[in-house]
Coordinates of C-alpha atoms in Angstrom, one line a residue:
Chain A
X1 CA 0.0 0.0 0.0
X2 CA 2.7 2.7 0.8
X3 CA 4.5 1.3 -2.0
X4 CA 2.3 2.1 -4.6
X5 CA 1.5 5.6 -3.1
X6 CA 5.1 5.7 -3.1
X7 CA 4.8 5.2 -6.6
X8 CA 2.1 7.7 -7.4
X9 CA 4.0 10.5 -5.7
X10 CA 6.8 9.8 -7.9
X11 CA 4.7 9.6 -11.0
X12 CA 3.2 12.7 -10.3
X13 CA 6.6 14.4 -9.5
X14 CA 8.0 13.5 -13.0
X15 CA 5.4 14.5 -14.7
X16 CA 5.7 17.7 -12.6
X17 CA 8.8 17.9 -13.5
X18 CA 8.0 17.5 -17.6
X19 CA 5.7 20.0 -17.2
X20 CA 7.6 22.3 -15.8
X21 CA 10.8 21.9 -17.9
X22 CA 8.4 22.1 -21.8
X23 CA 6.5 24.7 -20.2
X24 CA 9.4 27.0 -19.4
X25 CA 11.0 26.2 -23.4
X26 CA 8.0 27.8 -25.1
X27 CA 8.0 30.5 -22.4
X28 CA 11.4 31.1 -23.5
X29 CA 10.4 31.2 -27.1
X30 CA 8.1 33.1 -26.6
X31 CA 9.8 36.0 -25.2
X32 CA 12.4 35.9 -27.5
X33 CA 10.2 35.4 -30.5
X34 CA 7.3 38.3 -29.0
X35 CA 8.7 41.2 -30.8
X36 CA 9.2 40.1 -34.2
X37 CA 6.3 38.6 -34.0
X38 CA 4.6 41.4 -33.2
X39 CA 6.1 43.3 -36.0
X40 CA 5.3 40.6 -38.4
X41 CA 1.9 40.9 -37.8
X42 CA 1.9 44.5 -37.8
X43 CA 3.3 44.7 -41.1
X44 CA 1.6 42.2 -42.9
X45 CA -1.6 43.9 -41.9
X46 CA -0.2 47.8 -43.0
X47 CA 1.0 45.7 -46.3
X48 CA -2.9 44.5 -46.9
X49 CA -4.2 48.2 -46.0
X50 CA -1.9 49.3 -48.4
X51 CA -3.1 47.3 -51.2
X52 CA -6.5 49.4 -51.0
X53 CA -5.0 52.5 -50.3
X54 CA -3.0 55.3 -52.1
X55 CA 0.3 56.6 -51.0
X56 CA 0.4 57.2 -47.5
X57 CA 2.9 58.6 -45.3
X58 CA 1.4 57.9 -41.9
X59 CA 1.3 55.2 -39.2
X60 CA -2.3 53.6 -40.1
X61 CA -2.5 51.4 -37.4
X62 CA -1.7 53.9 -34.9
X63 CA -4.2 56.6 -36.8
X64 CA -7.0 53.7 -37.1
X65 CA -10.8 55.2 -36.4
X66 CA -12.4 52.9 -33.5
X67 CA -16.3 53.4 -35.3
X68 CA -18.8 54.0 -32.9
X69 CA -21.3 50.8 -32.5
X70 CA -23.7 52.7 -34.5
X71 CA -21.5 53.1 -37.2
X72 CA -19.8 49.8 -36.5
X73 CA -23.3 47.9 -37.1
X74 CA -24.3 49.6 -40.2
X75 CA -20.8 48.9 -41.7
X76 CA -20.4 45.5 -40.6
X77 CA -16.9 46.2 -39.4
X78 CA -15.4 48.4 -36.4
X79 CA -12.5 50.4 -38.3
X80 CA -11.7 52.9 -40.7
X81 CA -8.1 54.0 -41.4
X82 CA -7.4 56.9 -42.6
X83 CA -4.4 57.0 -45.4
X84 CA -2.7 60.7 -44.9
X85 CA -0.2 63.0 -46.8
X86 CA 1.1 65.8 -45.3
X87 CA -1.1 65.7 -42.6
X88 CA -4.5 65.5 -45.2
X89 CA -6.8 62.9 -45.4
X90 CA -6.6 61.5 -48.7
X91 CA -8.5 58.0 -48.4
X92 CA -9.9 55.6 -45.8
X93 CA -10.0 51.9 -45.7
X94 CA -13.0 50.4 -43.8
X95 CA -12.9 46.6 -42.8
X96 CA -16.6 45.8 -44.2
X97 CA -18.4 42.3 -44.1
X98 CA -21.1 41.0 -46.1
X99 CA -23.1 38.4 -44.1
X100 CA -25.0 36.4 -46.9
X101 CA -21.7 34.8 -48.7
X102 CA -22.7 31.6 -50.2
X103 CA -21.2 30.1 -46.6
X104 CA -20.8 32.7 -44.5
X105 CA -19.7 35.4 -43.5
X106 CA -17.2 37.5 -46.1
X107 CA -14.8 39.9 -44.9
X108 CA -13.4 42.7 -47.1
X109 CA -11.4 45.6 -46.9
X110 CA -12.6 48.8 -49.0
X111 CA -10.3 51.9 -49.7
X112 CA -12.2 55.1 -50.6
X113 CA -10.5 57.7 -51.8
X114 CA -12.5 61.4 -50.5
X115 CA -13.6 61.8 -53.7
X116 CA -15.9 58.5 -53.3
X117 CA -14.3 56.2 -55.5
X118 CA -13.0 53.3 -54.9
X119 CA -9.3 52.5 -54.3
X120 CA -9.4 48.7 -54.0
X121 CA -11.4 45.7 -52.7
X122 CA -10.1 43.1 -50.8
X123 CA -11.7 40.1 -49.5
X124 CA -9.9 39.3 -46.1
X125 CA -11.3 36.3 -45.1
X126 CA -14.1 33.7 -46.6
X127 CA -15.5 30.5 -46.8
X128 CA -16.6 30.7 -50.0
X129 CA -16.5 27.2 -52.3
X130 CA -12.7 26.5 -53.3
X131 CA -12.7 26.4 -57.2
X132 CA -15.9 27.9 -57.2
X133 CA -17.2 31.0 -55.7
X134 CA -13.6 32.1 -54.7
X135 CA -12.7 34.0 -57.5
X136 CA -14.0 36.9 -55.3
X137 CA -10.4 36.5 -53.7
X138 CA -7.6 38.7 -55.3
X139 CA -5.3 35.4 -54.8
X140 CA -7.3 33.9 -56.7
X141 CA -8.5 36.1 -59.8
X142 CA -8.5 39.6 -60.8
X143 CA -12.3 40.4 -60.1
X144 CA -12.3 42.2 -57.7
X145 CA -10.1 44.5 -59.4
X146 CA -13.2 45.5 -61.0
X147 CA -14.5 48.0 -58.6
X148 CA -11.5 50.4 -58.8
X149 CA -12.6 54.0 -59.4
X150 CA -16.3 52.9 -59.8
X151 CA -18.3 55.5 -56.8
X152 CA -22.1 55.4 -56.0
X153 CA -22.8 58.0 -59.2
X154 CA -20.5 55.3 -61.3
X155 CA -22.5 53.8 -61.8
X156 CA -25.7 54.8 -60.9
X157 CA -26.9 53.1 -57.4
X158 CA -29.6 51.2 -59.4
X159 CA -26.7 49.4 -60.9
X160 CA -24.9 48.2 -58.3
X161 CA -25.3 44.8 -58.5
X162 CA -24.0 41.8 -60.8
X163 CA -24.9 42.1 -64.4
X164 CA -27.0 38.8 -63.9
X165 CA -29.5 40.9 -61.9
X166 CA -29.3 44.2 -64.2
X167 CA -26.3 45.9 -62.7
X168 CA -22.7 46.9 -64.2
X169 CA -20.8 44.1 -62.3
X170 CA -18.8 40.9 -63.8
X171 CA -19.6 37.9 -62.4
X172 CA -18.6 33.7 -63.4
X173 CA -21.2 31.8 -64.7
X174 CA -22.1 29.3 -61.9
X175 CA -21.2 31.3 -58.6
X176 CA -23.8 34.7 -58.7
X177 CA -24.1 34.5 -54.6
X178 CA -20.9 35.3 -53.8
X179 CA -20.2 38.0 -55.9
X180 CA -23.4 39.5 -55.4
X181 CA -22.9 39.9 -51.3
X182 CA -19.4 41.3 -52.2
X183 CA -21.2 44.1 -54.8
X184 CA -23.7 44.8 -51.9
X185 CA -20.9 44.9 -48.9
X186 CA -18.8 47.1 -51.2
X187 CA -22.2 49.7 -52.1
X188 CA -22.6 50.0 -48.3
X189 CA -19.1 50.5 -47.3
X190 CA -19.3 53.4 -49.8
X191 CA -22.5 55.0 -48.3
X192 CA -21.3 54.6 -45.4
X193 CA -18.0 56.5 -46.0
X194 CA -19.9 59.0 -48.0
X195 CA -21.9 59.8 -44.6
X196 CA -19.0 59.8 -42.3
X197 CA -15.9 60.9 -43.7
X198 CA -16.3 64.4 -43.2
X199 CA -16.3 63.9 -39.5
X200 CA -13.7 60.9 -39.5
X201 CA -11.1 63.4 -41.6
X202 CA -12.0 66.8 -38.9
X203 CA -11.4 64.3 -36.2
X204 CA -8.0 63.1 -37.6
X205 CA -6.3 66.9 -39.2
X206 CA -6.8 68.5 -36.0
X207 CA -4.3 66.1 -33.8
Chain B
X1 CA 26.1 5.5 -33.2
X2 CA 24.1 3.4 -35.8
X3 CA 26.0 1.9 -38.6
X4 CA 24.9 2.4 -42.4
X5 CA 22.4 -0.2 -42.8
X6 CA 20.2 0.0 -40.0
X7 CA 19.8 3.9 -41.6
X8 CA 19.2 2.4 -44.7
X9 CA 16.7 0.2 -43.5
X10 CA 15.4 3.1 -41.0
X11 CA 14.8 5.2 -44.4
X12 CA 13.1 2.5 -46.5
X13 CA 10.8 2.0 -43.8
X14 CA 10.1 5.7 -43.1
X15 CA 10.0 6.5 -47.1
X16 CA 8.2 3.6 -48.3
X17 CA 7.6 0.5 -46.5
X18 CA 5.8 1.7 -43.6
X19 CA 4.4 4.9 -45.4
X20 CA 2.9 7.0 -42.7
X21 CA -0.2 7.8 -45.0
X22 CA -0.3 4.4 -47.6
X23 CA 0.7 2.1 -44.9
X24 CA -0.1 2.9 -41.9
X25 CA -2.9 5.5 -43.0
X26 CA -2.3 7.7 -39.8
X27 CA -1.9 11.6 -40.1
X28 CA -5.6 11.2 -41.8
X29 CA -6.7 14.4 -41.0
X30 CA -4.1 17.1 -42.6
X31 CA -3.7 14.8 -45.5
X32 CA -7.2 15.4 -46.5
X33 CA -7.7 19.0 -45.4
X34 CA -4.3 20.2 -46.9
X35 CA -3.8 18.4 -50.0
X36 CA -5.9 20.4 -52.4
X37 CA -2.3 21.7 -54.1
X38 CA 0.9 20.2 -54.1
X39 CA 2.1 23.7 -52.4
X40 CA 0.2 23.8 -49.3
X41 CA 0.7 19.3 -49.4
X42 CA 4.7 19.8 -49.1
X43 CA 4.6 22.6 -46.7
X44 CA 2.9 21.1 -44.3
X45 CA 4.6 17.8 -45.2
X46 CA 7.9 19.7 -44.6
X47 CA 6.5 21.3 -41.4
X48 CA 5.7 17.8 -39.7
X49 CA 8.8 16.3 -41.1
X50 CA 10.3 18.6 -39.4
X51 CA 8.7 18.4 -36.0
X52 CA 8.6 14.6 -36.0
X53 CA 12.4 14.9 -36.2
X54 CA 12.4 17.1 -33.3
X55 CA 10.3 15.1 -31.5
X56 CA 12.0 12.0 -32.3
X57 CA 15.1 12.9 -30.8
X58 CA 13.6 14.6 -27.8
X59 CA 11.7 11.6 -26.7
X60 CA 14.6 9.6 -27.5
X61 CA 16.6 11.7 -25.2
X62 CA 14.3 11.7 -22.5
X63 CA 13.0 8.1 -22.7
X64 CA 15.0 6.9 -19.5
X65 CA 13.5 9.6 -17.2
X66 CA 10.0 8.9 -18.8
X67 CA 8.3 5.8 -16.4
X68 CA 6.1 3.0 -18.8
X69 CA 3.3 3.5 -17.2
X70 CA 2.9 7.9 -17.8
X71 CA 4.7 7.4 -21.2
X72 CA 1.5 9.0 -22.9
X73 CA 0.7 12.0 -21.3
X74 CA 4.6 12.7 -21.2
X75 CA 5.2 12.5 -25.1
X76 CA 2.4 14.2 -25.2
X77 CA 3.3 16.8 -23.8
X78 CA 6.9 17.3 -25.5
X79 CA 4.9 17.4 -29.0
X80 CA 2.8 20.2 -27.5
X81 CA 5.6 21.7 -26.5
X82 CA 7.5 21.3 -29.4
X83 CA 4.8 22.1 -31.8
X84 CA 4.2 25.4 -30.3
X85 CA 7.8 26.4 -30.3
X86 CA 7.7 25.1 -34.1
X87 CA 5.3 27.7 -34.9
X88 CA 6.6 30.5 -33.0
X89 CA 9.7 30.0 -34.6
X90 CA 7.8 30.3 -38.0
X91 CA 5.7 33.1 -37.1
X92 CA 9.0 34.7 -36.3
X93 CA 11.0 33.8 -38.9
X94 CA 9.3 33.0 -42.0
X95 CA 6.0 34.7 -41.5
X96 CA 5.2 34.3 -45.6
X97 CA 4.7 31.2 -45.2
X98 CA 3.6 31.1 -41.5
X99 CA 0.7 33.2 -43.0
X100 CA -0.5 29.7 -45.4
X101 CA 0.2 27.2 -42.8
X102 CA -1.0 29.0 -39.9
X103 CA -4.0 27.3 -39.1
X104 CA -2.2 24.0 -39.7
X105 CA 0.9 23.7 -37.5
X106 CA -1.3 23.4 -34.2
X107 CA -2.5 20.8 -35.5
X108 CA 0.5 18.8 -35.9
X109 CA 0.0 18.2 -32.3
X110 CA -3.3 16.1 -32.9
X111 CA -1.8 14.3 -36.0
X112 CA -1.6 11.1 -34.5
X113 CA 1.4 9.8 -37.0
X114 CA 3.9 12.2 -34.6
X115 CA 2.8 10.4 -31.1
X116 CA 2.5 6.8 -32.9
X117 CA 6.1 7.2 -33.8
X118 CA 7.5 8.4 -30.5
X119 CA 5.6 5.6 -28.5
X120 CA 6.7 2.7 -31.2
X121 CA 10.2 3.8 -32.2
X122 CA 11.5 6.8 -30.0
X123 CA 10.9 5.4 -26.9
X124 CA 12.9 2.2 -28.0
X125 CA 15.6 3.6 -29.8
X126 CA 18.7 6.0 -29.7
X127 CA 18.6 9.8 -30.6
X128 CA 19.7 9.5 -33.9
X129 CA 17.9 7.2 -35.1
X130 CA 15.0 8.3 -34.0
X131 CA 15.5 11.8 -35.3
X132 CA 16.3 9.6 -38.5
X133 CA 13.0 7.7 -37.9
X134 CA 11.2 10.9 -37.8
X135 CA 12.5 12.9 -40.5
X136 CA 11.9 9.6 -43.2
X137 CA 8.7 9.2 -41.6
X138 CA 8.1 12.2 -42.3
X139 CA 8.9 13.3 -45.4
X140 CA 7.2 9.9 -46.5
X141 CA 4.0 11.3 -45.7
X142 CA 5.4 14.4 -47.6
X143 CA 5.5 12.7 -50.7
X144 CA 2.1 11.5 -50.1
X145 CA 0.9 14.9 -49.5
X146 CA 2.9 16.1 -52.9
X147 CA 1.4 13.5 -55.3
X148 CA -2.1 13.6 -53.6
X149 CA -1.9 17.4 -54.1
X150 CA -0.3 17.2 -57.8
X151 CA -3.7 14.5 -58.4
X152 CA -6.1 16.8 -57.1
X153 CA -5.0 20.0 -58.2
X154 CA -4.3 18.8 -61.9
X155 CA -8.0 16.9 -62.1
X156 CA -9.5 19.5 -60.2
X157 CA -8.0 22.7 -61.8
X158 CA -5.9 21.6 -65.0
X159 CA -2.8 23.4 -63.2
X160 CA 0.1 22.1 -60.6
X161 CA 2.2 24.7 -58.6
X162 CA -1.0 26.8 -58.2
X163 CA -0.5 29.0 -54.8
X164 CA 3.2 29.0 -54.7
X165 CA 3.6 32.5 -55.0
X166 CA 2.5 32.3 -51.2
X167 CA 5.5 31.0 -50.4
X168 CA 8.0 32.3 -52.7
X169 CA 6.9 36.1 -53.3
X170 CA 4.9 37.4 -56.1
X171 CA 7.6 37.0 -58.4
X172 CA 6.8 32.8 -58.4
X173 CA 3.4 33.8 -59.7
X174 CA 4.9 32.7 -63.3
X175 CA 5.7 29.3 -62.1
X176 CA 2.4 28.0 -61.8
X177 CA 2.1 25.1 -64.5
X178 CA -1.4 25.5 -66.3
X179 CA -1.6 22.0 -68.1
X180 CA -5.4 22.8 -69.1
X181 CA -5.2 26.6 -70.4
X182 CA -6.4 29.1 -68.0
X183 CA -8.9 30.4 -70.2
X184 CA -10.4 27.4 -70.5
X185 CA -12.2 27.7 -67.1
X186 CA -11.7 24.2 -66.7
X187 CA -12.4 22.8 -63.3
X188 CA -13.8 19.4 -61.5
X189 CA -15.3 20.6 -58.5
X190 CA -15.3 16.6 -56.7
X191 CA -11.4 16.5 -56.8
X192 CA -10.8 19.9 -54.9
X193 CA -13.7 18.9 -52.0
X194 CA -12.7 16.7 -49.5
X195 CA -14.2 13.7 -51.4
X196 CA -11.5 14.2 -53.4
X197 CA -8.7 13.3 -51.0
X198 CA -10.1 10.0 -49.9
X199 CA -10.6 9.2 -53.7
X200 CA -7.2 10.0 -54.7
X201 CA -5.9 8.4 -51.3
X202 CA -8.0 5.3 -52.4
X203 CA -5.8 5.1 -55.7
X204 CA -2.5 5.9 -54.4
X205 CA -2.4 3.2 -51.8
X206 CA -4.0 1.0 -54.5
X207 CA -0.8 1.8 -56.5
X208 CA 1.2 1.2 -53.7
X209 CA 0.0 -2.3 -53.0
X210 CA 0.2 -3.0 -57.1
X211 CA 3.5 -2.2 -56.8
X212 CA 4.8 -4.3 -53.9
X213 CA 3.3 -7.0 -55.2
X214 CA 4.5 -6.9 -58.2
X215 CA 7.7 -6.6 -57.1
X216 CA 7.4 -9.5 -54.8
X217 CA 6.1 -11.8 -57.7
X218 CA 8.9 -10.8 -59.6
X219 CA 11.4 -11.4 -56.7
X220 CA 9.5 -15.1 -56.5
X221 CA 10.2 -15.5 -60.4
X222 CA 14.0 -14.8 -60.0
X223 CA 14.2 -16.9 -57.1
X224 CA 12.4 -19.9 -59.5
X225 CA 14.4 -18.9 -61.8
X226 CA 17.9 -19.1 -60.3
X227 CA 16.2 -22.6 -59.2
X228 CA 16.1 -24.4 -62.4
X229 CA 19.8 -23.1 -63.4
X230 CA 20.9 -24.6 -60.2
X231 CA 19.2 -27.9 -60.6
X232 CA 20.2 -27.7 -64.5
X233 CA 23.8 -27.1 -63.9
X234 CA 23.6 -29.9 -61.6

């Protein structure tokens, strides 16, 4: 009987000891790995902003708009950065999402220039079928390239929408959902800019 | 130290014999998620090849410490361990291609081909062989995740290589092979879903077996062979 609690005790001390030993590697790696880590993930997310965006010369994830819920709701997305020169607001990007993707939920960055046209689209993140309805994706074709410089006069708001359904927008024959949420995301993102941007810019030029 | 058969034979077994994913059909689950392209099939491949020799050695190291009875939870938790320093290495390093196999690498940890080879061979053998064991074993499921990959991506898509711009920069964008045109449109939906793995799975270890036994018919005929000469030059 004390033998095998003998036994037990030691058991659980190794393990203990495992424990202890793997758990203070990663910790170690972790430290030493934290900041370029950090700065990987901060870049690669300024290099995706960028691909929306005209030239900028600010920090845009230090100068990145937290939307009010409101705003937030109606956009689909809480952030709007604003691309400066000189000190002037020149463009936002807005993270956007349209909701009815063929599966899910699609996530896509918009840059607006202040003039109300369209920098770039980017779909961030989708579930979208592979082969299928992912052409949305700029990895994966030039669609979305599409949108640049079209604003809610060009065209007219009637024809926002894919040509399938009487609007000005390419789609592939097969896959009209997923383009058609993108079309609608991207229309809102614009009206929504349109509304705010006045008061996003005023709140970033006076700093 | 282990001499230069034993290797061999550690190799043959790892590359081919005892195939992680023909033979012994373990590691299921990122073979069929990842191998829609050949790309993403030999990065992971690579990224568990390299783990598994990690691991290998580790377990080999520690495998007089480690009592019978808690071997489990133990090598357990030195996968875990090593898996998450793995990918923090990665994240660190060579975040392009942290970025595509992201999601993936935690689940090296649950890909059952790592643990199966530190409970039969690691915690038997010495470290170098089992670093050996692991690397083989390894990149033996790494061809498996190339061909399966190369299979679906050409029936699926009509191109091989597709993606490896991700890895490589946007200057590799040329290098994707289109073997159907690209303006052709041409795709086959059923090879890039996961129905397509287990089919193309389904072939290659079909293959594999054809294979083996052909080669062990003709090893029988050569045998019979050498048979009559001897009994004729007798």
């Amino acid at each position: 009987m004390r033998r095998a609690a003998a036994n037990g005790v030691r058991g659980a001390l190794t393990l203990l000891a495992f424990a202890l030993v793997f758990t203070a590697l990663m910790s170690l790696t972790w430290w030493m790995t934290r900041d370029i880590v950090a700065r990987n993930e901060q870049a690669s997310r300024v290099a995706l902003l960028a691909q929306v965006l005209p030239a900028f010369d600010n920090d845009l994830l230090a100068d990145a708009i937290e939307l009010p819920p409101a705003q937030a709701a109606a956009l689909g997305g809480g952030r709007a950065y604003p691309a400066r020169q000189r000190g002037r607001v020149v463009a936002f990007a807005v993270e956007t999402s349209a909701p009815d993707g063929y599966s899910g939920e699609i996530k896509l960055l918009v840059g607006v220039a202040r003039d109300g046209r369209v920098q770039g689209v980017r779909v961030i993140a989708h579930k979208e079928t592979p082969g299928l309805g992912d052409y949305i994706d700029a990895a994966k074709s030039a669609w979305s390239a599409q949108f640049a410089g079209k604003s809610l006069d060009n065209p007219p708001p009637g024809a926002w929408a894919v040509k399938k359904d009487g609007g000005a927008f390419d789609y592939m024959a097969g896959a009209t959902v997923s383009p058609r949420a993108v079309v609608k995301a991207v229309k809102r993102a614009l009206e929504q800019v349109r509304a705010h941007q006045a008061q996003w810019a005023a709140d970033k030029e006076q700093q | 130290m282990m001499d230069r058969h034993a290797a061999r034979e550690i190799a043959a077994n790892g590359l081919w014999r005892q195939n992680a994913g023909l033979v012994q059909i373990l590691g299921l689950c990122p073979v069929l998620v990842i191998s829609s392209n050949i790309v993403n099939g030999v990065s992971l491949g690579l990224a568990t090849s390299l783990v598994m020799l990690v691991s290998g050695a580790a377990v080999a190291a520690l495998r007089q410490f480690v009592p019978n009875e808690l071997r489990s939870p133990i090598f357990i938790l030195i996968i875990a361990a090593l898996v998450t320093v793995v990918d923090l290495l990665l994240n660190a390093y060579v975040h392009g291609l942290y970025l595509v196999l992201g999601i993936f690498i935690p689940l090296i940890t649950t890909n059952c081909i790592v643990l199966a080879r530190a409970e039969a061979f690691a915690s038997r053998n010495g470290v170098a062989q089992s670093a050996l064991d692991g690397l083989t074993m390894g990149l033996g499921l790494t061809g498996v995740l190339a061909v399966l990959g190369g299979l679906r991506e050409l029936v699926g898509h009509g191109t091989l290589l597709s993606g490896i711009d991700l890895v490589f920069g946007p200057a590799a964008r040329g290098w994707v092979i289109h073997v159907i045109p690209a303006d052709a449109h041409y795709q086959f939906l059923l090879a890039i879903l996961p129905p397509g793995a287990f089919f193309g799975l389904a072939f290659l270890i079909a293959g594999k077996s054809a294979l083996d036994r052909r080669a062990a018919r003709r090893a029988a005929g050569s045998e019979v062979m050498a048979g009559t000469m001897n009994s004729v030059s007798r």
